[in-house]
Amino acid sequence: MRGFLTLIRLDMAIWRKTPWVIATALIPPVGMAILVTMLTFAVTRQPVALVIQDHSPQAQSMADIIRSDTDTYQLYQTTLAGAQNLLKKQEVTSIIVIPKGFGKALATDGAKVDLTLNNIDYDFADDIRRSISRSVAEFDAPELGVASSRSVGTSVIPSPYRVNPDETDLRKTDVDFLHYQVVPVLILLIINVGMLSSAVLASRDRERRTDRVLALAPVSPMARIAARLTGGLLVTFLMVIPVTWILVATHQIQPPDGHWWALIGVLGVTSLLSVSLGSLLGVALKKSTTVALAAVILASYLFFLGGGFTTIAFLPDWLQTVSRIVPTRYAIDALRQSLFYPDLSNVAKNLITVTGFAVAALAASVYTLRRAAR
Amino acid sequence: MSDWWAACRAGMRLQTQQFMKGPLLIVLTVVEALTFLALVSLFGLTGSKAPTALVVNDHSPLTASFVQDLAKDHDSFRLEPTTLAIAKQRLAAGSVVDILTIPKGFGASVAAGRTVVLPVTIDNVDTDLTDDIQRALPAAIQTFGLQHHFNGIRLAPVEHDLLSYDTAYVPYLVVSALGLDALVVAGALGATAMAGEWENKTLVQWRLSPSPMSGLLIGKLIAVVIVSTLAVWVAALLVFFGYGVHPHDAVGTLAALALCCVIFTALGAVVGNLLRRTLPVAIVFFGIALPLYIDSGSLEPERFDGHWLWFFGHATPVYAAVGVLQNTVHGLRVTPESIPVDLGILTLWALFSMAIAYLILQRSKAVR
């Protein structure tokens, strides 16, 4: 037991004295967190110029509808010449013009709202097209508008479009884009720290030939392996617990009552999985530099095939099938469920699945470490 | 001058030998670059065509017309016709994000001028996804109403596009990602090449050698530029043939990528000289590439993201690189600056970064 504890202390001391490895483990999650935060600016509101050439009350109503859609448009109200200048300088994506005679044209059912669009790629171009269609439809059918989509339940209000959507939301909470995408970065942090801590220690022993010295220590091979894995696990906890605490203290994450056990379970089991995978990698590759690079690449695949940066349902069928054998998919699902939603449906199932993967990885790493120790 | 060339050739030979001794590092760096392409492609797939279970309980011509409008609705839905029971299972399993149910009697009611309620169940995992569906449905309903000239519809949008075609999202994203691939590959290899000299303490021998140090440095970096350019060209060929992106100017694209590799190799050398350790350098570049991807106009022209992000975008060469690459591949202009200006900026970056790499090396205590 004493030897076991000494080896753990040794691994933790090595880790503490290699700040570059710690930095290496932190860079991808920090980069990903910055990416997701900046993405929030890029994918939400679009800059649009609004030109009102008609002064009728109807034109003002149309303008008010557009102004009310604050989730979509970042509006610059200006003249046509000013708007064209903004479009030329790429300061706006499009120009919406409520043309002269708009009010009169409504009487003959022939009114138009002009949209000039810089359609460089169809992602934001389609966002603008959908939004302007909704704004225009709202003029004749308020039940198709922004306010109606936010209210619950739709009665049959006669509409000139003759179709009214009646929305039922599956979940009781609305999670904003930033939190939904940024929370899985916690899983990326665990994978990176867990894998790098155990992988670099394993490869370092072989690179510096200290494995031969350890082999002479009066400790059984199994105790050495257990100490290596426990050391990796402790290092991971040392990084993850303060980060989680900071996130909770700053109210970035707030697990509902009764969800703490699920959160701790997800973080713990994912840590065990990462440390086991890292040990496998450390034995397979010898040089620390290549081990670190391979660990980060593997962590990236585990993260985004697990739905950390995507929504799995949007992926092609073959990728959805691949993602079923990616353990982080279940960890990320369980993490989101335990943090964002009031119930814990599927969390137990997801936790059992991740635990299964973790135990398999642990068994494989014990086997390979034992072989390497001979 | 002949001494300088001899040193340059020796530097190239030295670096080539180092590459050959550790080919796994090159392979992993290229895999890292391809990982970046895969990452942005997966993100691109999430941006449109929401997988939607469509339950059709009515079989009239008006229903067929409405379904067609949903299918064509600005790349909003990927419709998967099914039964309600299966749709609910798929929604619970997370393989579709919403269920649209067209109720029995839809066609007859619409034809009679009555308003039909269309049940929509959304897995509102986040507000972005929910907002997209909430925008897409009224747009499809509007198209349906305008197409059939229903009474009471008084106005319609008229769209004028600046370009005659829309560039699909994933092809747009992967072209930008090529610029970032150059950053990851050339930056990581350039940094590893220089950090290796520090780590192995061979830099002192550079100083003791009678050969000019600038020749050795340039020679080493030329070898890195050649290897990283070839690696990035492999990624570019994957984009052209794997993703089916047909470049407007293939030669210009490859030349722009080579120029990017020169810049990022030199910047990599700067980072390698500053960090002096091989372990973190490749990961530093991967980590930097993630936020830079957003702040370089890779998703959409950077100018659209507001003054601050646009301003900071200019702090790195990636902004101009994306501008040039989007022009050579898709024929698009995504920066307010003209293409010659972007090219000029890239050339200045190349010269500036080479000069900085050399100055840092020369001023280092270990070399003096």
XYZ file of C-alpha atoms in Angstrom:
742
model
C 0.000 0.000 0.000
C 2.841 2.367 0.867
C 4.528 1.704 -2.460
C 1.239 2.252 -4.244
C 0.765 5.649 -2.559
C 4.384 6.629 -3.245
C 3.953 5.926 -6.949
C 0.805 8.035 -7.039
C 2.677 10.874 -5.340
C 5.492 10.462 -7.873
C 3.131 10.721 -10.851
C 1.448 13.780 -9.382
C 4.801 15.426 -8.681
C 5.925 14.817 -12.282
C 2.669 16.287 -13.535
C 3.072 19.341 -11.293
C 6.594 19.913 -12.557
C 5.603 19.784 -16.241
C 3.498 22.903 -16.693
C 3.748 22.544 -20.476
C 1.758 19.331 -20.348
C -0.904 21.067 -18.260
C -0.983 23.951 -20.739
C -1.193 21.493 -23.636
C -4.188 19.815 -22.043
C -5.949 23.131 -21.522
C -5.365 24.762 -24.920
C -7.975 22.835 -26.992
C -10.847 23.232 -24.483
C -10.037 26.909 -24.020
C -9.852 27.360 -27.824
C -13.152 25.525 -28.233
C -14.829 27.635 -25.543
C -13.667 30.836 -27.281
C -14.834 29.451 -30.642
C -18.313 28.676 -29.344
C -18.608 32.068 -27.649
C -17.603 33.886 -30.834
C -19.909 31.637 -32.823
C -22.818 33.022 -30.835
C -22.130 36.437 -32.370
C -21.797 34.990 -35.858
C -24.862 32.753 -36.035
C -27.487 34.787 -34.259
C -28.415 38.324 -35.407
C -27.534 39.594 -38.876
C -26.917 43.267 -39.752
C -29.662 44.468 -42.081
C -30.420 47.937 -43.506
C -34.049 49.050 -43.363
C -35.258 51.710 -45.812
C -38.759 53.116 -45.350
C -39.858 55.061 -48.441
C -43.547 55.190 -47.643
C -45.040 57.211 -44.821
C -48.425 55.545 -44.510
C -49.500 53.978 -41.188
C -49.376 50.567 -42.907
C -45.726 51.101 -43.840
C -45.010 52.007 -40.236
C -46.795 48.816 -39.097
C -44.627 46.771 -41.460
C -41.505 48.494 -40.149
C -42.609 47.792 -36.566
C -42.995 44.087 -37.357
C -39.435 44.002 -38.725
C -38.112 45.974 -35.769
C -39.785 43.594 -33.321
C -37.786 40.607 -34.626
C -34.757 41.478 -32.537
C -33.529 37.855 -32.533
C -32.892 38.039 -36.278
C -32.142 41.556 -37.397
C -29.583 44.032 -36.196
C -31.247 46.939 -37.972
C -29.708 50.071 -39.452
C -32.502 52.385 -40.560
C -31.206 54.616 -43.343
C -31.815 55.983 -46.843
C -31.533 53.837 -49.962
C -28.191 55.420 -50.900
C -26.898 54.914 -47.369
C -28.072 51.304 -47.375
C -26.409 50.603 -50.714
C -23.181 52.056 -49.378
C -23.414 49.813 -46.286
C -24.078 46.787 -48.502
C -21.098 47.634 -50.702
C -18.826 47.928 -47.664
C -20.243 44.611 -46.342
C -21.498 46.314 -43.202
C -24.938 44.798 -43.779
C -25.977 41.485 -45.287
C -29.080 42.841 -46.990
C -31.402 45.777 -47.553
C -35.109 45.651 -46.793
C -37.067 48.369 -48.580
C -40.676 49.270 -47.806
C -41.283 51.050 -51.125
C -43.151 54.234 -51.870
C -46.870 53.563 -52.428
C -46.821 50.548 -50.072
C -49.978 51.681 -48.252
C -51.936 52.235 -51.476
C -50.751 48.960 -53.022
C -52.162 47.035 -50.054
C -55.655 48.028 -51.136
C -55.174 46.162 -54.430
C -53.403 43.150 -52.790
C -50.268 44.060 -54.739
C -47.917 45.432 -52.089
C -44.266 44.362 -52.056
C -41.397 44.425 -49.628
C -38.058 44.457 -51.464
C -35.128 42.427 -50.211
C -31.658 42.896 -51.712
C -29.434 40.137 -50.400
C -25.687 39.557 -50.460
C -26.132 35.793 -50.876
C -22.496 34.746 -50.444
C -23.403 31.502 -48.719
C -26.773 29.955 -48.184
C -26.559 29.635 -44.421
C -27.059 33.248 -43.460
C -28.839 34.035 -46.762
C -31.510 31.443 -45.933
C -31.798 32.802 -42.392
C -32.621 36.241 -43.834
C -35.018 34.776 -46.415
C -36.941 32.826 -43.761
C -37.057 35.830 -41.464
C -38.277 38.315 -44.070
C -40.901 35.796 -45.226
C -42.126 35.480 -41.645
C -42.168 39.260 -41.147
C -44.132 39.784 -44.367
C -46.550 36.937 -43.568
C -47.087 38.410 -40.090
C -48.496 41.578 -41.629
C -51.583 39.738 -42.924
C -51.516 36.897 -40.406
C -50.206 38.005 -36.973
C -50.452 34.398 -35.737
C -47.466 33.523 -37.978
C -45.307 36.153 -36.303
C -42.602 36.256 -33.673
C -44.947 36.888 -30.733
C -47.218 33.958 -31.630
C -44.319 31.549 -31.938
C -43.364 32.413 -28.356
C -46.857 31.889 -26.949
C -48.136 28.472 -26.015
C -51.128 27.016 -27.818
C -52.836 28.346 -30.910
C -56.557 28.503 -31.352
C -58.050 28.432 -34.826
C -57.783 32.086 -35.801
C -58.849 32.637 -39.410
C -55.779 33.366 -41.503
C -55.510 34.386 -45.159
C -52.753 31.762 -45.479
C -55.217 29.133 -44.180
C -52.541 27.262 -42.161
C -51.557 28.025 -38.566
C -48.750 26.094 -36.902
C -49.526 24.852 -33.384
C -46.226 24.294 -31.606
C -45.679 21.793 -28.821
C -42.245 21.828 -27.211
C -40.829 18.539 -26.010
C -38.890 20.157 -23.199
C -40.038 22.618 -20.579
C -36.915 24.793 -20.649
C -35.343 26.910 -23.348
C -31.555 26.641 -23.386
C -29.672 29.375 -25.199
C -27.233 28.499 -27.968
C -24.135 29.549 -26.020
C -24.803 27.367 -22.967
C -25.977 24.417 -25.043
C -22.715 24.410 -27.023
C -20.269 25.548 -24.365
C -21.181 23.105 -21.572
C -19.882 20.017 -23.455
C -16.472 21.756 -23.448
C -16.303 20.440 -19.875
C -16.254 16.929 -21.357
C -13.499 18.023 -23.781
C -11.497 19.287 -20.807
C -11.865 15.938 -19.021
C -10.886 13.949 -22.117
C -7.851 16.126 -22.773
C -6.571 16.225 -19.216
C -7.346 12.558 -18.547
C -5.793 11.257 -21.736
C -2.752 13.524 -21.684
C -2.008 12.955 -17.999
C -1.837 9.185 -18.335
C -0.511 9.042 -21.927
C 2.381 11.443 -21.396
C 3.369 9.761 -18.110
C 3.401 6.345 -19.775
C 5.403 7.509 -22.790
C 7.744 9.569 -20.610
C 8.666 6.465 -18.608
C 9.615 4.667 -21.791
C 11.305 7.688 -23.397
C 13.485 8.319 -20.329
C 13.784 4.602 -19.554
C 12.544 5.207 -16.017
C 10.232 2.233 -16.537
C 13.271 0.010 -15.870
C 13.883 1.762 -12.561
C 10.213 1.378 -11.623
C 10.380 -2.306 -12.511
C 13.036 -2.727 -9.822
C 10.880 -1.039 -7.166
C 9.531 -3.358 -4.467
C 5.962 -2.964 -5.744
C 3.911 -5.545 -7.607
C 3.174 -4.851 -11.322
C -0.544 -4.623 -10.562
C 0.086 -2.015 -7.857
C 2.207 -0.017 -10.342
C -0.570 -0.112 -12.911
C -3.214 0.791 -10.341
C -1.035 3.671 -9.118
C -0.576 4.991 -12.678
C -4.315 4.940 -13.361
C -5.211 6.379 -9.956
C -2.609 9.131 -10.381
C -4.079 10.051 -13.767
C -7.551 10.060 -12.287
C -6.509 12.321 -9.401
C -4.777 14.739 -11.771
C -7.966 14.887 -13.866
C -10.067 15.567 -10.775
C -7.604 18.263 -9.684
C -8.283 20.119 -12.935
C -11.980 19.379 -13.379
C -13.284 19.985 -9.850
C -12.073 23.629 -9.629
C -13.362 24.387 -13.144
C -16.778 22.917 -12.309
C -16.823 24.808 -9.016
C -16.040 28.092 -10.801
C -18.796 27.421 -13.352
C -21.302 26.734 -10.564
C -20.163 29.710 -8.455
C -20.505 32.068 -11.430
C -23.927 30.571 -12.254
C -22.756 29.421 -15.677
C -24.107 26.002 -14.807
C -26.877 25.351 -12.297
C -27.915 21.729 -11.984
C -31.550 21.426 -10.856
C -32.215 19.881 -7.426
C -31.554 16.166 -7.404
C -29.330 16.300 -10.488
C -25.992 16.588 -8.705
C -25.457 12.845 -8.469
C -25.967 12.566 -12.229
C -23.504 15.391 -12.910
C -20.854 13.899 -10.609
C -21.456 10.467 -12.154
C -20.963 11.759 -15.702
C -17.786 13.651 -14.830
C -16.365 10.723 -12.828
C -17.051 8.004 -15.368
C -15.767 10.163 -18.253
C -12.577 10.800 -16.282
C -12.031 7.066 -15.811
C -12.644 6.477 -19.522
C -10.175 9.212 -20.518
C -7.422 8.013 -18.202
C -7.798 4.439 -19.477
C -7.704 5.555 -23.132
C -4.671 7.724 -22.385
C -2.792 4.775 -20.901
C -3.471 2.738 -24.027
C -2.168 5.578 -26.188
C 0.905 6.084 -24.017
C 1.902 2.451 -24.392
C 1.206 2.379 -28.131
C 3.228 5.516 -28.976
C 6.629 6.157 -27.501
C 7.542 9.820 -28.027
C 5.865 12.388 -25.773
C 5.381 14.849 -28.657
C 3.550 12.338 -30.831
C 1.595 11.020 -27.846
C 0.394 14.532 -27.000
C -0.602 15.253 -30.591
C -2.365 11.897 -30.995
C -4.196 12.390 -27.684
C -5.496 15.784 -28.753
C -6.616 14.450 -32.154
C -8.399 11.507 -30.517
C -10.001 13.869 -27.999
C -11.229 16.099 -30.856
C -12.909 13.154 -32.626
C -14.425 11.889 -29.388
C -15.761 15.382 -28.750
C -17.384 16.238 -32.043
C -18.530 12.753 -33.037
C -20.137 12.689 -29.608
C -22.213 15.745 -30.486
C -20.108 18.279 -28.620
C -20.070 20.726 -31.506
C -23.018 19.425 -33.492
C -26.503 18.032 -33.136
C -26.255 14.321 -33.942
C -29.681 14.223 -35.647
C -28.414 16.545 -38.412
C -25.564 14.230 -39.395
C -25.789 11.712 -42.256
C -27.092 8.265 -41.265
C -23.667 6.610 -41.496
C -22.156 9.172 -39.123
C -25.057 8.743 -36.727
C -24.277 5.026 -36.751
C -20.589 5.734 -36.090
C -21.483 8.057 -33.230
C -23.297 5.164 -31.492
C -19.923 3.605 -30.704
C -18.482 6.905 -29.485
C -18.709 6.858 -25.691
C -18.657 10.646 -25.339
C -22.008 10.829 -27.146
C -23.625 9.270 -24.076
C -21.545 11.401 -21.699
C -22.492 14.643 -23.483
C -26.172 13.631 -23.643
C -26.177 12.819 -19.934
C -24.353 16.046 -19.079
C -26.823 18.208 -21.023
C -29.797 16.334 -19.592
C -28.557 16.682 -16.030
C -27.786 20.392 -16.402
C -30.470 21.819 -18.652
C -33.659 19.849 -18.367
C -35.964 19.284 -15.391
C -36.103 15.488 -15.668
C -33.347 12.877 -15.797
C -34.800 10.761 -18.592
C -32.173 8.556 -20.283
C -29.441 9.705 -17.873
C -29.221 6.326 -16.116
C -29.095 4.519 -19.480
C -26.412 6.883 -20.786
C -24.379 6.558 -17.576
C -24.493 2.760 -17.752
C -23.335 2.891 -21.394
C -20.404 5.228 -20.621
C -19.497 3.046 -17.630
C -19.471 0.013 -19.937
C -17.071 1.782 -22.310
C -14.939 2.955 -19.369
C -14.667 -0.551 -17.886
C -13.724 -2.001 -21.293
C -11.060 0.700 -21.775
C -9.805 0.125 -18.235
C -9.496 -3.629 -18.810
C -7.644 -3.037 -22.080
C -5.278 -0.521 -20.484
C -4.530 -2.832 -17.522
C -3.760 -5.615 -19.993
C -1.452 -3.468 -22.158
C 0.266 -1.857 -19.151
C 0.932 -5.325 -17.694
C 2.419 -6.481 -20.983
C 4.531 -3.347 -21.206
C 5.689 -3.795 -17.606
C 7.100 -7.273 -18.294
C 27.304 34.161 -51.116
C 28.332 30.587 -51.919
C 28.759 30.016 -48.147
C 25.230 31.229 -47.607
C 23.837 28.849 -50.245
C 25.851 25.982 -48.835
C 24.441 26.725 -45.359
C 20.949 26.948 -46.825
C 21.311 23.568 -48.517
C 22.733 22.095 -45.315
C 19.779 23.467 -43.330
C 17.374 21.871 -45.804
C 19.208 18.552 -45.631
C 19.225 18.652 -41.832
C 15.493 19.312 -41.606
C 14.672 16.681 -44.246
C 16.648 14.111 -42.255
C 14.792 15.098 -39.099
C 11.476 14.685 -40.879
C 12.518 11.269 -42.145
C 13.560 10.212 -38.641
C 10.120 11.060 -37.243
C 7.537 10.644 -40.021
C 4.793 9.957 -37.468
C 4.844 13.616 -36.452
C 4.167 14.702 -40.050
C 1.413 12.100 -40.404
C -0.234 13.237 -37.159
C 0.026 16.905 -38.124
C -1.690 16.168 -41.439
C -4.337 14.124 -39.602
C -4.834 17.110 -37.300
C -5.388 19.339 -40.332
C -7.885 16.872 -41.816
C -9.560 16.713 -38.403
C -10.111 20.437 -38.696
C -11.798 19.942 -42.097
C -14.006 17.210 -40.623
C -14.901 19.397 -37.665
C -16.084 22.327 -39.764
C -17.940 20.003 -42.141
C -19.899 18.523 -39.254
C -20.693 22.010 -38.017
C -21.846 22.973 -41.532
C -24.256 20.045 -41.610
C -25.905 21.311 -38.425
C -26.750 24.670 -39.964
C -29.579 23.630 -42.273
C -32.035 20.940 -43.342
C -33.442 20.013 -39.947
C -34.286 16.286 -39.932
C -38.062 16.388 -39.691
C -40.550 13.553 -39.376
C -43.496 14.275 -41.639
C -46.764 12.573 -40.818
C -49.225 12.981 -43.681
C -52.795 12.044 -42.787
C -54.327 13.640 -45.850
C -53.770 12.835 -49.510
C -55.093 15.737 -51.542
C -53.375 17.840 -54.253
C -53.229 20.795 -51.828
C -51.450 18.605 -49.271
C -48.943 17.505 -51.910
C -48.385 21.146 -52.842
C -47.806 22.113 -49.190
C -45.358 19.243 -48.683
C -43.462 20.446 -51.735
C -43.305 23.958 -50.289
C -41.950 22.561 -47.038
C -39.312 20.577 -48.926
C -38.179 23.629 -50.916
C -38.306 26.001 -47.961
C -34.842 27.639 -48.008
C -33.012 24.411 -47.077
C -34.961 24.351 -43.819
C -36.199 20.775 -43.611
C -34.991 17.302 -44.490
C -38.413 15.654 -44.598
C -38.736 12.023 -43.597
C -42.306 10.794 -44.218
C -43.420 8.293 -41.579
C -46.240 7.330 -39.224
C -46.970 9.195 -35.988
C -45.873 6.267 -33.795
C -42.502 5.934 -35.541
C -42.099 9.716 -35.615
C -42.510 9.853 -31.834
C -39.960 7.070 -31.394
C -37.483 8.868 -33.657
C -38.008 12.153 -31.846
C -37.415 10.439 -28.497
C -34.279 8.769 -29.893
C -32.982 12.113 -31.148
C -32.796 11.100 -34.810
C -35.281 13.821 -35.860
C -35.676 17.244 -34.278
C -39.360 17.833 -34.968
C -42.600 16.253 -36.149
C -44.938 17.973 -38.611
C -48.387 16.428 -38.855
C -50.657 17.266 -41.740
C -54.115 16.485 -40.366
C -56.869 14.572 -42.109
C -59.073 16.857 -44.169
C -56.259 19.400 -44.671
C -56.860 19.767 -48.425
C -60.655 20.006 -48.154
C -60.521 22.579 -45.375
C -57.970 24.749 -47.172
C -59.972 24.525 -50.413
C -63.058 25.616 -48.486
C -61.205 28.676 -47.204
C -60.997 27.452 -43.626
C -57.854 27.764 -41.520
C -56.215 24.489 -40.561
C -54.111 24.000 -37.442
C -50.823 22.266 -38.229
C -49.469 20.376 -35.198
C -45.710 20.749 -34.788
C -43.732 19.017 -32.041
C -40.213 20.372 -31.556
C -37.384 18.871 -29.530
C -36.378 22.302 -28.255
C -32.871 21.309 -27.129
C -31.706 24.886 -27.673
C -33.244 28.176 -28.752
C -31.239 28.401 -31.985
C -32.745 25.204 -33.340
C -36.243 26.149 -32.177
C -35.943 29.631 -33.727
C -34.909 28.145 -37.072
C -38.033 25.986 -37.200
C -40.226 28.842 -35.979
C -38.950 30.956 -38.897
C -39.030 28.201 -41.485
C -42.674 27.193 -41.037
C -44.238 30.637 -41.652
C -41.960 30.970 -44.701
C -43.298 27.698 -46.157
C -46.875 28.655 -45.273
C -46.387 32.011 -46.992
C -45.083 30.366 -50.173
C -48.104 28.027 -50.099
C -50.558 30.923 -49.736
C -48.942 33.045 -52.460
C -48.710 30.095 -54.830
C -52.458 29.439 -54.586
C -53.432 33.132 -54.576
C -55.573 32.886 -51.436
C -57.835 35.859 -50.803
C -56.721 38.365 -48.225
C -52.999 38.091 -48.823
C -52.048 41.649 -49.551
C -48.281 41.627 -49.795
C -45.311 39.515 -50.788
C -41.535 39.770 -50.491
C -39.521 40.323 -53.683
C -35.913 39.176 -53.508
C -32.960 40.532 -55.494
C -29.761 38.554 -55.016
C -26.358 40.175 -55.521
C -24.983 36.888 -56.850
C -26.575 34.618 -59.413
C -26.022 31.546 -57.217
C -25.820 30.627 -53.531
C -22.669 28.841 -52.426
C -23.547 25.812 -50.323
C -22.496 26.063 -46.697
C -20.126 23.117 -46.301
C -18.146 23.968 -49.493
C -17.866 27.542 -48.187
C -16.666 26.398 -44.768
C -14.103 23.878 -46.010
C -12.417 26.414 -48.280
C -11.925 28.731 -45.308
C -10.716 25.726 -43.335
C -7.931 25.195 -45.883
C -6.389 28.498 -44.766
C -6.561 27.319 -41.164
C -5.121 23.945 -42.210
C -2.095 25.799 -43.548
C -1.827 27.496 -40.153
C -2.008 24.198 -38.263
C 0.342 22.187 -40.505
C 2.943 24.806 -41.409
C 2.792 26.511 -38.023
C 3.152 23.248 -36.090
C 5.960 21.875 -38.274
C 7.809 25.215 -38.348
C 7.546 25.531 -34.575
C 8.569 21.911 -33.964
C 11.584 22.325 -36.258
C 12.875 25.300 -34.278
C 11.851 24.094 -30.807
C 13.645 20.815 -31.531
C 16.912 22.715 -31.974
C 16.426 24.318 -28.555
C 15.354 21.112 -26.865
C 18.312 19.135 -28.238
C 20.645 22.048 -27.479
C 21.961 21.983 -31.050
C 21.391 25.691 -31.487
C 24.727 26.479 -29.854
C 26.394 24.517 -32.630
C 24.723 26.812 -35.155
C 26.612 29.697 -33.609
C 29.890 27.816 -33.485
C 29.559 26.857 -37.125
C 31.324 29.189 -39.595
C 28.218 29.051 -41.814
C 25.852 32.032 -41.830
C 22.970 31.392 -39.415
C 20.410 33.004 -41.720
C 21.287 30.450 -44.409
C 20.766 27.548 -41.990
C 17.473 29.012 -40.791
C 16.136 29.692 -44.290
C 17.198 26.237 -45.472
C 15.430 24.573 -42.554
C 12.281 26.595 -43.121
C 12.297 25.902 -46.880
C 12.167 22.177 -46.087
C 9.247 22.793 -43.724
C 7.467 24.948 -46.328
C 7.816 22.220 -48.961
C 6.485 19.471 -46.677
C 3.631 21.563 -45.288
C 2.633 22.859 -48.729
C 2.410 19.286 -50.011
C 0.331 18.319 -46.963
C -2.047 21.252 -47.411
C -2.345 20.531 -51.129
C -3.463 17.005 -50.195
C -6.196 18.596 -48.060
C -7.076 20.915 -50.980
C -7.371 17.948 -53.357
C -9.644 16.275 -50.809
C -11.816 19.406 -50.867
C -11.851 19.513 -54.696
C -12.520 15.833 -55.298
C -13.957 14.552 -51.997
C -16.335 17.455 -51.383
C -16.915 18.124 -55.098
C -15.852 21.765 -54.896
C -14.870 22.990 -58.372
C -12.371 25.834 -58.001
C -12.638 28.876 -60.265
C -8.868 29.115 -60.275
C -7.185 25.898 -59.120
C -3.629 27.121 -59.751
C -4.340 30.369 -57.904
C -5.760 28.379 -54.972
C -2.696 26.143 -54.726
C -0.410 29.187 -55.033
C -2.328 31.011 -52.296
C -2.023 27.967 -50.040
C 1.737 27.817 -50.717
C 2.023 31.497 -49.756
C 0.046 30.761 -46.568
C 2.484 27.935 -45.779
C 5.440 30.342 -46.133
C 3.820 32.789 -43.701
C 2.729 30.204 -41.168
C 6.047 28.336 -41.283
C 7.836 31.572 -40.410
C 5.302 32.361 -37.687
C 5.728 28.787 -36.457
C 9.472 29.357 -36.252
C 8.796 32.457 -34.147
C 6.571 30.457 -31.777
C 9.111 27.595 -31.650
C 11.866 30.048 -30.740
C 9.717 31.527 -27.999
C 8.358 28.277 -26.486
C 11.533 26.190 -27.017
C 9.611 22.959 -26.350
C 8.248 20.553 -28.939
C 5.481 19.052 -26.797
C 2.950 21.879 -26.816
C 3.626 23.553 -30.181
C 1.366 21.502 -32.469
C -1.443 21.709 -29.935
C -0.925 25.471 -29.537
C -1.576 25.901 -33.257
C -4.638 23.644 -33.170
C -5.951 25.620 -30.183
C -5.301 28.963 -31.897
C -6.957 27.772 -35.105
C -10.303 27.187 -33.379
C -11.116 30.800 -32.384
C -9.281 32.168 -35.434
C -11.618 30.156 -37.613
C -14.530 32.249 -36.445
C -12.636 35.547 -36.452
C -11.442 35.292 -40.050
C -14.627 35.352 -42.105
C -14.726 31.599 -42.355
C -18.461 31.193 -41.684
C -19.586 34.353 -43.456
C -17.876 37.628 -44.400
C -16.218 38.834 -41.182
C -17.601 42.328 -41.669
C -21.104 40.978 -40.910
C -20.013 40.071 -37.380
C -19.636 43.682 -36.265
C -16.864 46.228 -35.970
C -14.904 44.619 -33.131
C -14.604 41.100 -34.525
C -13.763 42.558 -37.937
C -11.137 44.812 -36.402
C -9.496 41.951 -34.481
C -9.720 39.739 -37.560
C -7.088 41.948 -39.188
C -4.585 41.056 -36.471
C -3.690 37.775 -38.180
C -2.965 36.802 -41.800
C -5.839 34.280 -41.741
C -8.386 37.020 -42.531
C -6.637 37.969 -45.794
C -5.926 34.300 -46.576
C -9.625 33.424 -46.331
C -10.426 36.435 -48.534
C -8.031 35.239 -51.241
C -9.036 31.550 -51.002
C -12.791 32.243 -51.208
C -12.061 34.292 -54.323
C -9.864 31.719 -56.048
C -12.168 28.787 -55.236
C -15.707 30.203 -55.297
C -15.139 33.519 -57.069
C -16.518 35.355 -54.031
C -15.397 38.593 -52.479
C -15.759 38.190 -48.734
C -13.670 41.116 -47.515
C -14.327 44.823 -48.112
C -10.668 44.997 -49.172
C -9.926 44.049 -52.784
C -8.110 40.800 -53.643
C -4.850 42.579 -54.650
C -4.897 44.311 -51.243
C -5.429 40.949 -49.484
C -2.556 39.470 -51.505
C -0.352 42.438 -50.636
C -1.175 41.971 -46.940
C -0.239 38.279 -47.173
C 3.080 39.108 -48.852
C 3.878 41.680 -46.170
C 3.051 39.094 -43.498
C 5.439 36.611 -45.154
C 8.313 39.117 -45.139
C 7.528 40.382 -41.660
C 7.290 36.922 -40.084
C 10.564 35.754 -41.701
C 12.337 38.839 -40.400
C 10.935 38.369 -36.881
C 11.905 34.677 -36.832
C 15.467 35.566 -37.781
C 15.721 38.448 -35.303
C 14.432 36.348 -32.393
C 16.890 33.601 -33.212
C 19.808 36.000 -33.511
C 19.012 37.826 -30.277
C 18.592 34.666 -28.208
C 21.127 34.363 -25.410
C 21.925 30.750 -26.187
C 23.007 31.693 -29.688
C 25.137 34.684 -28.801
